[in-house]
Amino acid sequence: MAEPARGDNELAAGRMHTLLGEMCDGLDELYSCLRRQQKALVQWRMADFLETIRLQRTLAEANIDREQQRLELAAMLVGEGDGPATNIRALAEHLGGQWPAKFREAAGRIRVAGARVNEMKRQNEMLIERNRTLVNGQLRLIFELASLNRNTYAPSGHKAGRTDMYKVLDQRV
């Protein structure tokens, strides 16, 4: 396949630079979503937590689409054989001119934003695990207490007959 004309390379390089900026903005949005998720976790707001999970999925899919577009542009710029394997630095060196500095700056922003997203994701996973452990411990305690105390009382105030644990739990709730 013949290499694209220089003007086409400039247009594609400009599109690539714009796409890299959009990827960085997408990562920033994802970070903001994860911060809201963390706030929902700390405040035990399940509806907000579920909303952030849906938004997180949407934002991640959008960035995956942008990455696919980046790979296609890279394939167009450097040729079919080297495109997907070409990283941003190699692509910028291939284009020359102003592009190495611009792409280096964009790649640095993406690297920083990606690291922030990964750290926030790790913190949220830790919070989710701690909350799960806390809830499981509380449930275990409730079941143990209910099995120890199967005394239930009828509305008249007298002790009811033999009851099962589910009736005890229903009465306690």
GROMACS .gro file of C-alpha atoms in nm:
model
  173
    1MET     CA    1   0.000   0.000   0.000
    2ALA     CA    2   0.134   0.343  -0.089
    3GLU     CA    3   0.204   0.587   0.189
    4PRO     CA    4  -0.048   0.873   0.213
    5ALA     CA    5   0.042   1.217   0.075
    6ARG     CA    6   0.208   1.468   0.310
    7GLY     CA    7  -0.110   1.680   0.335
    8ASP     CA    8  -0.311   1.371   0.427
    9ASN     CA    9  -0.048   1.287   0.689
   10GLU     CA   10  -0.085   1.634   0.841
   11LEU     CA   11  -0.464   1.601   0.854
   12ALA     CA   12  -0.443   1.252   1.003
   13ALA     CA   13  -0.177   1.367   1.252
   14GLY     CA   14  -0.402   1.656   1.354
   15ARG     CA   15  -0.691   1.414   1.397
   16MET     CA   16  -0.465   1.183   1.600
   17HIS     CA   17  -0.363   1.472   1.828
   18THR     CA   18  -0.728   1.568   1.875
   19LEU     CA   19  -0.815   1.205   1.945
   20LEU     CA   20  -0.539   1.182   2.207
   21GLY     CA   21  -0.679   1.494   2.375
   22GLU     CA   22  -1.026   1.339   2.373
   23MET     CA   23  -0.883   1.022   2.530
   24CYS     CA   24  -0.726   1.230   2.807
   25ASP     CA   25  -1.054   1.417   2.861
   26GLY     CA   26  -1.234   1.081   2.873
   27LEU     CA   27  -0.992   0.960   3.140
   28ASP     CA   28  -1.052   1.280   3.338
   29GLU     CA   29  -1.429   1.220   3.317
   30LEU     CA   30  -1.374   0.862   3.431
   31TYR     CA   31  -1.169   0.987   3.727
   32SER     CA   32  -1.450   1.228   3.820
   33CYS     CA   33  -1.700   0.942   3.798
   34LEU     CA   34  -1.483   0.724   4.022
   35ARG     CA   35  -1.460   1.009   4.277
   36ARG     CA   36  -1.840   1.027   4.284
   37GLN     CA   37  -1.848   0.650   4.320
   38GLN     CA   38  -1.612   0.671   4.615
   39LYS     CA   39  -1.830   0.937   4.778
   40ALA     CA   40  -2.139   0.718   4.728
   41LEU     CA   41  -1.954   0.423   4.884
   42VAL     CA   42  -1.846   0.620   5.188
   43GLN     CA   43  -2.195   0.762   5.238
   44TRP     CA   44  -2.365   0.425   5.171
   45ARG     CA   45  -2.584   0.563   4.888
   46MET     CA   46  -2.662   0.257   4.677
   47ALA     CA   47  -2.860   0.438   4.403
   48ASP     CA   48  -2.574   0.682   4.341
   49PHE     CA   49  -2.324   0.396   4.344
   50LEU     CA   50  -2.522   0.205   4.079
   51GLU     CA   51  -2.555   0.519   3.868
   52THR     CA   52  -2.177   0.570   3.876
   53ILE     CA   53  -2.122   0.209   3.769
   54ARG     CA   54  -2.344   0.264   3.463
   55LEU     CA   55  -2.166   0.590   3.382
   56GLN     CA   56  -1.825   0.427   3.436
   57ARG     CA   57  -1.915   0.154   3.185
   58THR     CA   58  -2.028   0.414   2.928
   59LEU     CA   59  -1.713   0.624   2.969
   60ALA     CA   60  -1.486   0.320   2.944
   61GLU     CA   61  -1.660   0.204   2.625
   62ALA     CA   62  -1.615   0.551   2.474
   63ASN     CA   63  -1.243   0.545   2.548
   64ILE     CA   64  -1.212   0.195   2.404
   65ASP     CA   65  -1.375   0.325   2.084
   66ARG     CA   66  -1.125   0.613   2.079
   67GLU     CA   67  -0.838   0.367   2.119
   68GLN     CA   68  -0.971   0.169   1.822
   69GLN     CA   69  -0.983   0.489   1.618
   70ARG     CA   70  -0.626   0.567   1.727
   71LEU     CA   71  -0.508   0.228   1.607
   72GLU     CA   72  -0.682   0.278   1.272
   73LEU     CA   73  -0.525   0.622   1.229
   74ALA     CA   74  -0.183   0.483   1.322
   75ALA     CA   75  -0.227   0.209   1.061
   76MET     CA   76  -0.317   0.472   0.803
   77LEU     CA   77  -0.021   0.694   0.892
   78VAL     CA   78   0.260   0.438   0.902
   79GLY     CA   79   0.122   0.161   0.687
   80GLU     CA   80  -0.085  -0.146   0.752
   81GLY     CA   81   0.197  -0.370   0.882
   82ASP     CA   82   0.323  -0.144   1.162
   83GLY     CA   83   0.006   0.047   1.257
   84PRO     CA   84  -0.140  -0.135   1.557
   85ALA     CA   85   0.203  -0.209   1.705
   86THR     CA   86   0.319   0.153   1.671
   87ASN     CA   87   0.318   0.352   1.991
   88ILE     CA   88   0.267   0.727   2.006
   89ARG     CA   89   0.640   0.807   2.031
   90ALA     CA   90   0.727   0.601   1.723
   91LEU     CA   91   0.436   0.755   1.533
   92ALA     CA   92   0.547   1.108   1.625
   93GLU     CA   93   0.904   1.034   1.514
   94HIS     CA   94   0.769   0.895   1.187
   95LEU     CA   95   0.575   1.218   1.122
   96GLY     CA   96   0.856   1.454   1.227
   97GLY     CA   97   0.818   1.831   1.244
   98GLN     CA   98   0.607   1.967   1.528
   99TRP     CA   99   0.440   1.635   1.606
  100PRO     CA  100   0.697   1.475   1.840
  101ALA     CA  101   0.660   1.757   2.094
  102LYS     CA  102   0.281   1.769   2.064
  103PHE     CA  103   0.241   1.392   2.088
  104ARG     CA  104   0.487   1.369   2.378
  105GLU     CA  105   0.280   1.624   2.572
  106ALA     CA  106  -0.046   1.440   2.490
  107ALA     CA  107   0.106   1.103   2.586
  108GLY     CA  108   0.225   1.250   2.917
  109ARG     CA  109  -0.123   1.381   2.994
  110ILE     CA  110  -0.274   1.042   2.911
  111ARG     CA  111  -0.018   0.864   3.130
  112VAL     CA  112  -0.091   1.094   3.429
  113ALA     CA  113  -0.469   1.071   3.383
  114GLY     CA  114  -0.450   0.693   3.347
  115ALA     CA  115  -0.246   0.662   3.666
  116ARG     CA  116  -0.500   0.875   3.855
  117VAL     CA  117  -0.785   0.658   3.727
  118ASN     CA  118  -0.604   0.337   3.824
  119GLU     CA  119  -0.532   0.466   4.175
  120MET     CA  120  -0.893   0.576   4.229
  121LYS     CA  121  -1.019   0.243   4.094
  122ARG     CA  122  -0.789   0.057   4.335
  123GLN     CA  123  -0.916   0.267   4.628
  124ASN     CA  124  -1.279   0.205   4.531
  125GLU     CA  125  -1.221  -0.170   4.504
  126MET     CA  126  -1.070  -0.163   4.853
  127LEU     CA  127  -1.372   0.031   4.986
  128ILE     CA  128  -1.614  -0.211   4.820
  129GLU     CA  129  -1.434  -0.507   4.977
  130ARG     CA  130  -1.433  -0.345   5.322
  131ASN     CA  131  -1.802  -0.260   5.295
  132ARG     CA  132  -1.878  -0.615   5.186
  133THR     CA  133  -1.684  -0.753   5.483
  134LEU     CA  134  -1.867  -0.519   5.721
  135VAL     CA  135  -2.211  -0.610   5.586
  136ASN     CA  136  -2.131  -0.983   5.591
  137GLY     CA  137  -2.013  -0.955   5.952
  138GLN     CA  138  -2.329  -0.769   6.053
  139LEU     CA  139  -2.551  -1.026   5.882
  140ARG     CA  140  -2.364  -1.312   6.049
  141LEU     CA  141  -2.409  -1.142   6.386
  142ILE     CA  142  -2.784  -1.094   6.328
  143PHE     CA  143  -2.827  -1.461   6.236
  144GLU     CA  144  -2.629  -1.575   6.541
  145LEU     CA  145  -2.832  -1.354   6.773
  146ALA     CA  146  -3.156  -1.471   6.615
  147SER     CA  147  -3.059  -1.835   6.659
  148LEU     CA  148  -2.968  -1.771   7.024
  149ASN     CA  149  -3.286  -1.582   7.098
  150ARG     CA  150  -3.584  -1.754   6.947
  151ASN     CA  151  -3.821  -1.601   7.194
  152THR     CA  152  -4.097  -1.420   7.013
  153TYR     CA  153  -4.402  -1.266   7.163
  154ALA     CA  154  -4.755  -1.251   7.031
  155PRO     CA  155  -4.934  -0.917   7.006
  156SER     CA  156  -5.102  -1.000   7.341
  157GLY     CA  157  -4.763  -0.994   7.512
  158HIS     CA  158  -4.750  -1.365   7.590
  159LYS     CA  159  -4.467  -1.580   7.469
  160ALA     CA  160  -4.552  -1.739   7.134
  161GLY     CA  161  -4.508  -2.109   7.069
  162ARG     CA  162  -4.207  -2.263   6.899
  163THR     CA  163  -4.086  -2.027   6.628
  164ASP     CA  164  -3.833  -2.059   6.355
  165MET     CA  165  -3.545  -1.823   6.293
  166TYR     CA  166  -3.717  -1.642   6.005
  167LYS     CA  167  -4.004  -1.537   6.229
  168VAL     CA  168  -3.752  -1.410   6.482
  169LEU     CA  169  -3.575  -1.210   6.212
  170ASP     CA  170  -3.903  -1.070   6.081
  171GLN     CA  171  -4.001  -0.962   6.431
  172ARG     CA  172  -3.660  -0.799   6.493
  173VAL     CA  173  -3.674  -0.613   6.164
   0.00000   0.00000   0.00000
